Short mmCIF file of C-alpha atoms in Angstrom, two decimals:
data_model
loop_
_atom_site.label_atom_id
_atom_site.label_comp_id
_atom_site.label_asym_id
_atom_site.label_seq_id
_atom_site.Cartn_x
_atom_site.Cartn_y
_atom_site.Cartn_z
CA MET A 1 -120.04 7.91 -119.09
CA ILE A 2 -121.44 9.50 -122.16
CA GLY A 3 -124.62 10.61 -120.28
CA VAL A 4 -122.87 13.00 -118.04
CA THR A 5 -120.36 14.31 -120.64
CA PRO A 6 -122.65 17.30 -121.81
CA PHE A 7 -123.00 18.40 -118.19
CA PHE A 8 -119.36 18.41 -117.51
CA LEU A 9 -118.53 19.93 -120.83
CA PHE A 10 -120.92 22.68 -119.97
CA ALA A 11 -119.52 23.09 -116.56
CA ILE A 12 -116.06 23.39 -117.88
CA LEU A 13 -116.89 25.93 -120.59
CA PHE A 14 -119.16 28.20 -118.71
CA LEU A 15 -118.04 27.80 -115.14
CA LEU A 16 -114.53 26.46 -114.60
CA LEU A 17 -112.66 27.85 -117.58
CA PRO A 18 -114.05 31.40 -117.20
CA THR A 19 -113.03 31.35 -113.50
CA GLY A 20 -109.76 29.53 -114.28
CA ILE A 21 -108.67 32.21 -116.89
CA LEU A 22 -109.26 34.98 -114.21
CA ILE A 23 -107.19 33.10 -111.63
CA VAL A 24 -104.30 32.59 -113.95
CA GLY A 25 -104.57 36.21 -115.16
CA ALA A 26 -104.42 37.38 -111.54
CA PHE A 27 -100.90 35.98 -111.44
CA GLN A 28 -99.73 37.58 -114.73
CA ASP A 29 -98.24 40.94 -115.53
CA SER A 30 -100.79 42.77 -117.76
CA GLN A 31 -97.96 44.07 -120.02
CA THR A 32 -95.56 41.11 -120.43
CA GLY A 33 -97.70 38.18 -119.38
CA ALA A 34 -94.89 37.04 -117.07
CA PHE A 35 -95.95 35.40 -113.73
CA THR A 36 -95.98 37.80 -110.84
CA LEU A 37 -97.60 38.38 -107.56
CA ALA A 38 -97.61 42.11 -107.99
CA ASN A 39 -101.32 42.21 -108.75
CA PHE A 40 -102.22 40.90 -105.33
CA GLY A 41 -99.81 43.51 -103.80
CA ASP A 42 -101.63 46.22 -105.73
CA LEU A 43 -104.78 45.13 -104.04
CA LEU A 44 -103.47 46.76 -100.85
CA GLN A 45 -104.05 50.38 -102.27
CA PRO A 46 -106.54 52.32 -100.19
CA SER A 47 -109.38 52.46 -102.57
CA ILE A 48 -109.56 48.71 -103.21
CA LEU A 49 -108.89 47.81 -99.60
CA SER A 50 -111.70 50.05 -98.50
CA ALA A 51 -114.07 48.58 -101.07
CA PHE A 52 -113.31 45.07 -99.75
CA ARG A 53 -113.64 46.34 -96.21
CA ILE A 54 -117.04 48.03 -96.79
CA SER A 55 -118.34 45.00 -98.68
CA ILE A 56 -117.26 42.76 -95.82
CA TYR A 57 -118.92 45.07 -93.19
CA VAL A 58 -122.24 45.27 -95.15
CA SER A 59 -122.27 41.56 -95.79
CA ALA A 60 -121.39 40.67 -92.14
CA THR A 61 -123.80 43.24 -90.68
CA SER A 62 -126.67 42.09 -92.84
CA ALA A 63 -125.92 38.43 -92.36
CA LEU A 64 -125.81 38.74 -88.57
CA GLY A 65 -128.92 40.92 -88.51
CA GLY A 66 -130.80 38.71 -90.95
CA ALA A 67 -129.77 35.55 -89.04
CA LEU A 68 -130.89 37.01 -85.70
CA LEU A 69 -134.29 38.37 -87.03
CA GLY A 70 -134.82 35.38 -89.38
CA PHE A 71 -134.17 32.98 -86.53
CA ALA A 72 -136.63 34.85 -84.26
CA LEU A 73 -139.29 34.67 -87.02
CA ALA A 74 -138.72 30.98 -87.78
CA TYR A 75 -138.67 30.09 -84.00
CA ALA A 76 -141.95 31.96 -83.53
CA ALA A 77 -143.53 30.25 -86.53
CA VAL A 78 -142.27 26.68 -85.67
CA LEU A 79 -142.22 26.56 -81.93
CA GLY A 80 -144.20 29.64 -80.84
CA LYS A 81 -147.60 27.86 -80.40
CA LEU A 82 -149.18 30.29 -83.03
CA PRO A 83 -152.20 29.52 -85.21
CA GLY A 84 -151.55 26.91 -87.90
CA TRP A 85 -151.84 29.24 -90.89
CA ILE A 86 -148.85 31.43 -89.70
CA ARG A 87 -146.16 29.02 -90.72
CA PRO A 88 -147.20 28.19 -94.36
CA THR A 89 -147.82 31.91 -95.04
CA LEU A 90 -144.42 32.78 -93.61
CA THR A 91 -142.78 29.97 -95.80
CA THR A 92 -144.48 31.16 -98.92
CA PHE A 93 -143.76 34.73 -98.38
CA SER A 94 -140.07 33.99 -97.52
CA GLY A 95 -139.86 32.13 -100.75
CA VAL A 96 -140.94 35.26 -102.67
CA ALA A 97 -139.05 37.87 -100.56
CA SER A 98 -135.75 35.93 -100.75
CA GLN A 99 -136.01 36.12 -104.58
CA PHE A 100 -137.13 39.67 -104.62
CA ALA A 101 -133.62 41.09 -104.70
CA GLY A 102 -131.85 43.24 -107.24
CA VAL A 103 -133.05 46.47 -108.99
CA PRO A 104 -136.83 46.26 -107.95
CA LEU A 105 -135.85 45.95 -104.26
CA ALA A 106 -133.85 49.15 -104.48
CA PHE A 107 -136.89 50.90 -106.03
CA ALA A 108 -139.08 49.51 -103.27
CA PHE A 109 -136.78 51.06 -100.50
CA ILE A 110 -136.41 54.37 -102.33
CA SER A 111 -140.27 54.61 -102.39
CA THR A 112 -140.28 53.88 -98.76
CA LEU A 113 -137.34 55.39 -97.01
CA GLY A 114 -135.99 57.66 -99.70
CA ARG A 115 -136.36 61.54 -99.30
CA LEU A 116 -139.90 61.39 -100.64
CA GLY A 117 -140.71 57.87 -99.40
CA LEU A 118 -143.92 56.95 -97.78
CA VAL A 119 -142.34 56.30 -94.27
CA THR A 120 -140.21 59.45 -94.53
CA LEU A 121 -143.23 61.65 -95.37
CA LEU A 122 -145.44 59.94 -92.63
CA LEU A 123 -142.88 60.54 -90.08
CA ARG A 124 -142.49 64.15 -91.11
CA ASP A 125 -146.19 64.96 -91.46
CA LEU A 126 -147.52 62.84 -88.46
CA LEU A 127 -144.82 62.98 -85.98
CA GLY A 128 -142.89 66.01 -87.18
CA PHE A 129 -139.81 63.86 -87.29
CA ASN A 130 -137.35 64.67 -90.15
CA LEU A 131 -135.49 61.29 -90.65
CA TYR A 132 -132.93 62.87 -93.01
CA ALA A 133 -132.09 65.48 -90.42
CA THR A 134 -130.90 62.69 -88.21
CA GLY A 135 -128.02 61.90 -90.63
CA PHE A 136 -130.02 58.85 -92.01
CA ASN A 137 -129.57 58.34 -95.81
CA LEU A 138 -130.78 55.36 -97.70
CA LEU A 139 -127.76 55.69 -100.04
CA THR A 140 -125.25 54.80 -97.27
CA PHE A 141 -123.77 51.83 -95.40
CA TRP A 142 -126.91 51.54 -93.05
CA GLY A 143 -129.35 52.14 -95.84
CA LEU A 144 -127.75 49.42 -97.87
CA THR A 145 -127.75 47.04 -94.92
CA LEU A 146 -131.48 47.65 -94.22
CA THR A 147 -132.29 47.11 -97.83
CA TYR A 148 -130.18 43.83 -97.90
CA LEU A 149 -132.11 42.68 -94.84
CA TYR A 150 -135.14 42.39 -96.89
CA PHE A 151 -133.84 39.31 -98.72
CA GLN A 152 -131.46 38.05 -95.91
CA ILE A 153 -134.27 37.60 -93.24
CA PRO A 154 -136.46 35.41 -95.50
CA LEU A 155 -133.43 33.32 -96.65
CA MET A 156 -132.61 32.73 -93.03
CA VAL A 157 -136.26 31.64 -92.34
CA LEU A 158 -136.06 29.14 -95.27
CA VAL A 159 -132.60 27.69 -94.20
CA VAL A 160 -133.05 27.47 -90.53
CA THR A 161 -136.70 26.14 -90.47
CA PRO A 162 -135.55 22.54 -91.06
CA ALA A 163 -133.13 22.66 -88.18
CA LEU A 164 -135.83 23.98 -85.93
CA ASP A 165 -138.03 21.18 -87.09
CA GLY A 166 -135.38 18.73 -86.00
CA LEU A 167 -135.47 19.94 -82.52
CA ARG A 168 -137.56 17.22 -80.97
CA LYS A 169 -140.22 17.93 -78.44
CA GLU A 170 -139.07 14.98 -76.40
CA TRP A 171 -135.71 16.50 -75.68
CA ARG A 172 -137.33 19.51 -74.01
CA GLU A 173 -139.59 17.30 -72.07
CA ALA A 174 -136.77 14.99 -71.02
CA ALA A 175 -134.81 18.06 -69.91
CA GLN A 176 -137.69 19.39 -67.96
CA ILE A 177 -138.48 16.20 -66.13
CA LEU A 178 -134.71 16.07 -65.13
CA GLY A 179 -135.30 19.49 -63.61
CA ALA A 180 -133.65 21.70 -66.20
CA SER A 181 -134.54 25.39 -66.35
CA PRO A 182 -135.25 26.81 -69.75
CA LEU A 183 -131.75 28.54 -69.69
CA GLN A 184 -130.02 25.18 -68.98
CA TYR A 185 -132.02 23.54 -71.74
CA TRP A 186 -130.81 26.07 -74.23
CA ARG A 187 -127.23 25.89 -72.80
CA TRP A 188 -126.83 22.18 -72.89
CA VAL A 189 -129.36 20.74 -75.29
CA ALA A 190 -130.95 23.04 -77.96
CA GLY A 191 -127.92 25.48 -78.34
CA PRO A 192 -125.30 22.81 -79.07
CA ILE A 193 -127.72 21.15 -81.59
CA LEU A 194 -128.69 24.36 -83.32
CA TRP A 195 -125.52 26.39 -83.48
CA PRO A 196 -123.81 24.70 -86.40
CA SER A 197 -126.86 25.17 -88.59
CA VAL A 198 -127.33 28.72 -87.40
CA MET A 199 -123.64 29.55 -87.96
CA GLY A 200 -123.78 27.81 -91.41
CA ALA A 201 -126.81 29.72 -92.41
CA THR A 202 -125.13 33.03 -91.37
CA LEU A 203 -122.16 32.23 -93.50
CA LEU A 204 -124.49 31.43 -96.46
CA LEU A 205 -126.14 34.86 -95.90
CA PHE A 206 -122.70 36.52 -95.95
CA ALA A 207 -121.84 35.00 -99.24
CA ASN A 208 -125.24 35.96 -100.58
CA ALA A 209 -124.67 39.61 -99.72
CA PHE A 210 -121.15 39.66 -100.67
CA GLY A 211 -121.72 38.74 -104.28
CA ALA A 212 -124.73 41.06 -104.73
CA ILE A 213 -124.40 44.12 -107.00
CA ALA A 214 -127.84 44.96 -108.60
CA THR A 215 -129.56 46.29 -105.51
CA ALA A 216 -126.44 48.32 -104.43
CA TYR A 217 -125.96 49.74 -107.95
CA ALA A 218 -129.62 50.75 -108.40
CA LEU A 219 -129.70 52.22 -104.99
CA THR A 220 -126.53 54.33 -104.93
CA GLY A 221 -125.26 54.29 -108.57
CA SER A 222 -121.60 54.16 -108.14
CA SER A 223 -121.45 56.41 -105.12
CA LEU A 224 -120.97 53.58 -102.51
CA ASN A 225 -117.61 52.03 -102.80
CA ILE A 226 -118.28 48.21 -102.49
CA ILE A 227 -116.20 45.58 -104.19
CA THR A 228 -118.80 44.39 -106.68
CA ILE A 229 -119.40 47.93 -107.88
CA LEU A 230 -115.69 48.63 -108.19
CA LEU A 231 -115.34 45.38 -110.19
CA TYR A 232 -118.35 46.34 -112.40
CA ALA A 233 -116.72 49.65 -113.13
CA GLN A 234 -113.47 48.01 -113.88
CA ILE A 235 -115.03 45.59 -116.32
CA ARG A 236 -117.00 48.48 -117.94
CA GLY A 237 -114.11 50.77 -118.43
CA ASP A 238 -110.82 49.65 -116.99
CA VAL A 239 -110.94 52.19 -114.17
CA LEU A 240 -107.87 50.80 -112.46
CA HIS A 241 -105.76 51.10 -115.75
CA ASN A 242 -104.54 47.55 -115.18
CA ALA A 243 -106.70 44.59 -116.51
CA ASN A 244 -104.96 41.95 -114.41
CA LEU A 245 -105.60 44.01 -111.22
CA GLY A 246 -109.32 43.30 -112.07
CA PHE A 247 -108.57 39.62 -112.07
CA ALA A 248 -106.78 39.83 -108.70
CA ILE A 249 -109.95 41.54 -107.27
CA ALA A 250 -112.13 38.74 -108.65
CA VAL A 251 -109.80 36.17 -107.16
CA GLY A 252 -109.98 37.97 -103.79
CA MET A 253 -113.79 37.84 -104.04
CA ILE A 254 -113.71 34.13 -104.77
CA ALA A 255 -111.30 33.59 -101.91
CA ILE A 256 -113.56 35.25 -99.35
CA THR A 257 -116.86 33.61 -100.54
CA ALA A 258 -115.04 30.18 -100.82
CA ALA A 259 -113.70 30.47 -97.27
CA SER A 260 -117.10 31.35 -96.01
CA ASN A 261 -118.79 28.44 -97.95
CA LEU A 262 -116.21 25.92 -96.91
CA LEU A 263 -116.85 26.86 -93.18
CA TYR A 264 -120.68 26.41 -94.08
CA ILE A 265 -120.26 22.99 -95.57
CA TRP A 266 -118.20 21.79 -92.66
CA LEU A 267 -120.76 23.12 -90.18
CA ARG A 268 -123.58 21.64 -92.09
CA ALA A 269 -121.81 18.25 -91.99
CA ARG A 270 -121.65 18.62 -88.36
CA SER A 271 -125.19 19.66 -87.82
CA GLU A 272 -126.63 16.90 -90.03
CA ARG A 273 -125.38 14.23 -87.49
CA TRP A 274 -128.11 15.39 -85.17
CA LEU A 275 -130.95 16.20 -87.44
CA LYS A 276 -131.40 12.78 -89.06
CA MET B 1 -146.70 30.16 -71.30
CA LYS B 2 -148.77 33.28 -72.19
CA GLU B 3 -145.60 35.17 -72.28
CA SER B 4 -143.90 33.00 -74.79
CA ARG B 5 -146.83 33.33 -77.12
CA PHE B 6 -146.62 37.18 -76.78
CA GLY B 7 -143.05 37.01 -77.84
CA SER B 8 -143.89 34.92 -80.89
CA TRP B 9 -146.63 37.28 -81.93
CA LEU B 10 -144.30 40.22 -81.45
CA ALA B 11 -141.68 38.68 -83.77
CA ILE B 12 -144.33 37.89 -86.44
CA VAL B 13 -145.97 41.24 -86.33
CA LEU B 14 -142.61 43.10 -86.49
CA GLY B 15 -141.32 40.81 -89.23
CA ALA B 16 -144.69 41.28 -91.17
CA SER B 17 -144.34 45.08 -90.77
CA TYR B 18 -140.96 45.08 -92.16
CA PHE B 19 -141.88 43.06 -95.22
CA LEU B 20 -145.21 44.78 -95.87
CA ILE B 21 -144.34 48.39 -95.26
CA PRO B 22 -141.87 48.72 -98.22
CA LEU B 23 -144.48 47.02 -100.52
CA ILE B 24 -147.16 49.44 -99.32
CA GLY B 25 -144.80 52.38 -99.62
CA THR B 26 -143.83 51.28 -103.16
CA PHE B 27 -147.38 50.84 -104.20
CA GLU B 28 -148.40 54.21 -102.72
CA PHE B 29 -145.48 55.95 -104.49
CA SER B 30 -146.44 54.30 -107.87
CA LEU B 31 -149.83 56.04 -107.64
CA ARG B 32 -148.42 59.55 -107.05
CA MET B 33 -147.58 60.33 -110.66
CA LYS B 34 -150.45 62.84 -111.19
CA ARG B 35 -150.21 65.64 -108.90
CA GLY B 36 -152.88 65.92 -106.12
CA GLU B 37 -154.63 62.56 -106.81
CA TYR B 38 -153.91 58.80 -106.87
CA SER B 39 -153.92 57.25 -110.31
CA PHE B 40 -152.43 54.35 -112.29
CA GLU B 41 -150.71 56.73 -114.70
CA ALA B 42 -147.16 55.29 -113.89
CA TYR B 43 -148.48 51.95 -114.89
CA ARG B 44 -150.02 53.21 -118.05
CA VAL B 45 -146.72 54.92 -118.94
CA VAL B 46 -144.73 51.82 -118.21
CA PHE B 47 -147.00 49.43 -120.09
CA SER B 48 -147.03 51.67 -123.12
CA ASP B 49 -143.35 52.02 -123.19
CA PRO B 50 -142.01 50.05 -126.25
CA ASN B 51 -138.80 49.45 -124.39
CA PHE B 52 -140.62 47.90 -121.53
CA GLN B 53 -142.41 45.57 -123.82
CA ALA B 54 -139.25 44.77 -125.88
CA SER B 55 -137.06 44.13 -122.82
CA PHE B 56 -139.72 42.10 -120.92
CA LEU B 57 -140.29 39.97 -124.08
CA PHE B 58 -136.41 39.47 -124.56
CA SER B 59 -136.02 38.28 -120.83
CA THR B 60 -139.01 36.16 -121.11
CA VAL B 61 -137.64 34.37 -124.15
CA MET B 62 -134.28 34.15 -122.48
CA ALA B 63 -135.89 32.64 -119.36
CA VAL B 64 -137.66 29.94 -121.50
CA VAL B 65 -134.51 29.13 -123.47
CA THR B 66 -132.65 28.96 -120.06
CA VAL B 67 -135.26 26.62 -118.58
CA VAL B 68 -134.98 24.24 -121.63
CA LEU B 69 -131.29 24.22 -121.63
CA GLY B 70 -131.24 23.67 -117.91
CA ILE B 71 -133.57 20.72 -118.18
CA LEU B 72 -131.57 19.13 -121.07
CA LEU B 73 -128.38 19.57 -118.99
CA VAL B 74 -129.55 18.44 -115.54
CA VAL B 75 -132.09 15.75 -116.20
CA PRO B 76 -129.86 13.32 -118.01
CA THR B 77 -127.01 14.06 -115.57
CA ALA B 78 -129.17 13.49 -112.53
CA TYR B 79 -130.53 10.24 -114.11
CA TRP B 80 -127.18 8.76 -114.92
CA VAL B 81 -125.72 9.69 -111.59
CA GLN B 82 -128.73 8.07 -109.82
CA LEU B 83 -128.75 4.96 -111.88
CA ARG B 84 -125.25 4.11 -113.15
CA LEU B 85 -122.52 6.47 -111.69
CA PRO B 86 -123.36 7.06 -107.94
CA LYS B 87 -119.60 7.62 -107.34
CA LEU B 88 -119.88 10.79 -109.35
CA ARG B 89 -122.67 12.25 -107.13
CA PRO B 90 -120.30 14.23 -104.79
CA LEU B 91 -118.45 15.74 -107.61
CA VAL B 92 -121.70 16.60 -109.57
CA GLU B 93 -123.04 18.16 -106.40
CA PHE B 94 -120.01 20.17 -105.89
CA VAL B 95 -120.09 21.55 -109.46
CA THR B 96 -123.70 22.50 -109.21
CA LEU B 97 -123.08 24.40 -106.02
CA LEU B 98 -120.13 26.50 -107.38
CA PRO B 99 -122.32 29.20 -108.80
CA LEU B 100 -123.40 30.06 -105.19
CA VAL B 101 -119.73 30.44 -104.30
CA ILE B 102 -118.37 32.28 -107.29
CA PRO B 103 -120.16 35.63 -107.54
CA ALA B 104 -122.05 36.17 -110.72
CA ILE B 105 -120.11 39.24 -111.60
CA VAL B 106 -116.90 37.17 -111.44
CA ILE B 107 -118.39 34.47 -113.76
CA VAL B 108 -119.41 37.05 -116.44
CA PHE B 109 -115.94 38.77 -116.15
CA GLY B 110 -114.51 35.35 -117.10
CA TYR B 111 -116.89 35.10 -120.07
CA LEU B 112 -115.73 38.56 -121.36
CA ARG B 113 -112.17 37.38 -121.20
CA LEU B 114 -112.68 33.90 -122.64
CA TYR B 115 -115.22 34.58 -125.40
CA ASN B 116 -114.14 38.12 -126.58
CA SER B 117 -113.79 38.89 -130.20
CA SER B 118 -110.00 37.82 -130.42
CA SER B 119 -110.60 34.53 -128.49
CA PHE B 120 -110.86 30.89 -129.70
CA LEU B 121 -114.61 31.09 -129.60
CA PRO B 122 -115.71 34.73 -130.26
CA LEU B 123 -119.19 34.39 -128.98
CA THR B 124 -119.52 38.18 -128.19
CA ASN B 125 -118.85 39.14 -131.83
CA SER B 126 -122.45 38.82 -132.81
CA SER B 127 -125.74 39.53 -130.96
CA PHE B 128 -126.86 35.89 -131.53
CA GLY B 129 -123.58 34.56 -130.09
CA THR B 130 -123.85 36.95 -127.08
CA ASN B 131 -127.50 35.75 -126.49
CA VAL B 132 -126.17 32.09 -126.52
CA LEU B 133 -123.61 33.07 -123.97
CA LEU B 134 -126.22 34.83 -121.90
CA ALA B 135 -128.47 31.79 -121.86
CA CYS B 136 -125.46 29.57 -120.83
CA GLY B 137 -124.68 32.10 -118.14
CA TYR B 138 -128.21 32.10 -116.80
CA ALA B 139 -128.31 28.28 -116.92
CA THR B 140 -125.14 28.33 -114.79
CA LEU B 141 -126.74 30.70 -112.31
CA ALA B 142 -129.79 28.53 -112.08
CA LEU B 143 -127.77 25.27 -111.89
CA PRO B 144 -127.83 24.96 -108.09
CA TYR B 145 -131.66 25.32 -107.94
CA MET B 146 -132.47 23.39 -111.02
CA TYR B 147 -130.23 20.46 -110.07
CA ARG B 148 -131.45 20.26 -106.43
CA SER B 149 -135.08 20.31 -107.51
CA VAL B 150 -134.68 17.69 -110.21
CA GLU B 151 -132.42 15.54 -107.96
CA SER B 152 -135.07 15.47 -105.16
CA GLY B 153 -137.74 14.64 -107.79
CA MET B 154 -135.85 11.69 -109.03
CA ARG B 155 -135.20 10.36 -105.45
CA SER B 156 -138.87 10.26 -104.99
CA ILE B 157 -139.57 7.90 -107.89
CA ASP B 158 -138.06 4.46 -108.35
CA VAL B 159 -135.78 5.23 -111.30
CA ARG B 160 -134.20 1.73 -111.52
CA THR B 161 -137.58 -0.12 -111.72
CA LEU B 162 -139.01 2.28 -114.25
CA THR B 163 -135.88 2.00 -116.39
CA GLU B 164 -135.81 -1.76 -116.29
CA ALA B 165 -139.44 -2.14 -116.99
CA ALA B 166 -139.00 0.31 -120.09
CA GLU B 167 -135.87 -1.57 -121.18
CA SER B 168 -137.53 -4.94 -121.10
CA LEU B 169 -140.31 -3.54 -123.36
CA GLY B 170 -137.58 -2.56 -125.78
CA ALA B 171 -137.26 1.31 -125.15
CA GLY B 172 -134.00 2.98 -125.93
CA TRP B 173 -132.52 5.70 -123.50
CA PRO B 174 -133.99 8.67 -125.17
CA THR B 175 -137.46 7.13 -124.85
CA ILE B 176 -136.75 6.21 -121.32
CA LEU B 177 -135.53 9.63 -120.43
CA PHE B 178 -138.05 11.78 -122.18
CA ARG B 179 -141.19 9.62 -122.18
CA ILE B 180 -140.74 7.78 -118.82
CA ILE B 181 -138.57 9.69 -116.41
CA LEU B 182 -139.42 13.38 -117.42
CA PRO B 183 -143.26 12.95 -117.07
CA ASN B 184 -142.76 11.28 -113.71
CA ILE B 185 -140.70 14.16 -112.23
CA ARG B 186 -142.90 16.84 -113.81
CA SER B 187 -143.66 18.79 -110.77
CA ALA B 188 -140.11 18.83 -109.65
CA LEU B 189 -139.14 20.21 -113.00
CA LEU B 190 -141.87 22.70 -112.92
CA SER B 191 -140.67 24.14 -109.60
CA GLY B 192 -137.17 24.20 -110.88
CA ALA B 193 -138.37 25.96 -113.94
CA PHE B 194 -140.38 28.64 -112.17
CA LEU B 195 -137.47 29.39 -109.88
CA THR B 196 -135.21 29.73 -112.91
CA PHE B 197 -137.72 32.04 -114.54
CA ALA B 198 -137.87 34.14 -111.44
CA ILE B 199 -134.06 34.45 -111.25
CA VAL B 200 -133.63 35.28 -115.07
CA ILE B 201 -136.43 37.67 -115.53
CA GLY B 202 -134.92 40.59 -113.49
CA GLU B 203 -131.22 39.56 -113.64
CA PHE B 204 -128.98 42.67 -114.01
CA THR B 205 -125.29 41.84 -113.95
CA PHE B 206 -124.96 39.40 -116.87
CA ALA B 207 -127.28 41.15 -119.17
CA SER B 208 -125.76 44.58 -118.36
CA LEU B 209 -122.15 43.53 -118.78
CA LEU B 210 -123.00 41.53 -122.01
CA ASN B 211 -124.84 44.57 -123.23
CA ARG B 212 -128.14 42.71 -123.94
CA PRO B 213 -131.47 44.65 -124.03
CA ALA B 214 -132.94 42.63 -121.09
CA PHE B 215 -135.48 43.61 -118.47
CA GLY B 216 -132.89 43.99 -115.60
CA PRO B 217 -130.76 46.78 -117.37
CA TYR B 218 -134.02 48.40 -118.53
CA LEU B 219 -135.17 48.51 -114.90
CA GLN B 220 -131.88 50.10 -113.80
CA LEU B 221 -132.04 52.64 -116.63
CA VAL B 222 -135.65 53.73 -115.74
CA GLY B 223 -134.66 53.87 -112.10
CA ALA B 224 -131.70 56.27 -112.88
CA ASN B 225 -133.95 58.68 -114.95
CA ARG B 226 -137.42 58.56 -113.76
CA ALA B 227 -139.35 59.15 -110.45
CA TYR B 228 -142.53 57.29 -110.32
CA GLU B 229 -142.28 54.56 -112.99
CA PRO B 230 -139.47 52.63 -111.04
CA ALA B 231 -142.05 52.14 -108.27
CA ALA B 232 -144.66 50.76 -110.69
CA LEU B 233 -141.96 48.40 -112.11
CA ALA B 234 -141.03 47.23 -108.66
CA ILE B 235 -144.62 46.30 -108.01
CA ILE B 236 -144.94 44.54 -111.41
CA ALA B 237 -141.57 42.70 -110.74
CA PHE B 238 -142.91 41.58 -107.31
CA PHE B 239 -145.99 40.20 -108.83
CA VAL B 240 -143.96 38.21 -111.39
CA THR B 241 -141.92 36.83 -108.61
CA TRP B 242 -145.03 36.24 -106.59
CA ALA B 243 -146.71 34.37 -109.57
CA CYS B 244 -143.66 32.06 -110.01
CA MET B 245 -143.55 31.21 -106.34
CA GLY B 246 -147.31 30.68 -106.19
CA LEU B 247 -147.00 28.29 -109.11
CA ILE B 248 -144.26 26.33 -107.38
CA GLN B 249 -146.45 26.00 -104.31
CA ILE B 250 -149.29 24.74 -106.57
CA VAL B 251 -147.25 22.17 -108.40
CA GLY B 252 -145.64 21.19 -105.09
CA ARG B 253 -148.92 20.49 -103.62
CA ALA B 254 -149.91 18.39 -106.72
CA ARG B 255 -146.76 16.32 -106.16
CA GLY B 256 -147.73 15.73 -102.62
CA ASP B 257 -151.08 14.51 -103.58
CA SER B 258 -149.72 12.09 -106.27
CA ALA B 259 -147.17 10.73 -103.79
CA ARG B 260 -149.91 10.00 -101.26
CA ARG B 261 -152.13 8.15 -103.81
#
């Protein structure tokens, strides 16, 4: 038992207790310390609700988009009959790009799609197309979603490739021999096998985007009202004038990512039955 | 069949453009500092900025400390779970996955409450104490990656036989752990270490909220105040990440070779 004691001690001190103290604090009144549910009631004020809502929208949109495009890329590399070098190149690059998040990613997109970015200037000078006149702005919901896709797509590629590998060639051949059309093959064979891993990966992407702050903060400063930026401002300067309301926000975030992850674990357990 | 290959190529080409255009855009932008010509002026300015050097050094040291701390925490745990306490495996796995569930900003919020100056363990009172807290926080963030990589390394060797052989020759557990097991999972350790390094080097939330002079907050500050330097910094950060991932590939390949032998 003594061998695993340091690990559990560490986990308690730096993971469980810090989270626990927030959860307990969320149920306490900031003045008296008496137990209350009022902090959760206060979450319903418009600015906090809207921050949660925008965070959920950005995370869900970038997760769905990332899942769709990442799946297409992984599918092309694994089953698309492409030259052999494509797949290892894609995997290596996905490893890099999925870690290339945070502040530098924001800089990269400002240099590309900002008001003076390369693509913005090229569109203006070569095609006479003023991107920013269309209402596009990098510092908004769609700009943030587009930026998040840069690490979401590669993460999807990494997570979903093993599932595509598990799709045996024999199954397709068997379906063909039995006279199935490609549509029928997807509807009755590949789809049911793949969907739990694809859904699960999408949920992982959701949690990944939901907890992110550095990219959004470097991109928009505090102008975009997402929940991580609101919590950051609260920690920095008690902008809500109620410390325990901050705890309730934190607990709300945990509840959302936990729900998403529980669903992921359940789906993964389902998908692993087929992929052994 | 031709058609399906066209679709695959289309996906790859579109995907590649999406990933390469921002990199090209960033690189081009980073060269524009001098009016009317391309130059590496922004890089020169960045590299000669003492704050760049100091913050990069700080984060590098933090990353190395985090890697050592992570190894000391994870290796004995994975070893004992594998050898003596298989019943604990689900629990340990659950704990190591928690940092993926609990957002980093929530964890550091908890630290600030738990270890503030009026708490039972006032780590944030001194800069050394805060550095210790930061290293522990980084080790927490890296836990999922470090544990998975060490665990898969240990599954690929015969821990039981190695342990019994060493025990019968009279080795104690520190000898077994550090002179037998550790060298045998070297490549798994290294890939965990490089991934940890890549995570720590640009990390923003922890360092910023704990007020430490790390590379991430420095990047953010430059980004808010300068025009061309941020692009140069993004390219530098990309190459650091690229180097870490490249090293993982190399040690991973080395592992494959030794397994085949």
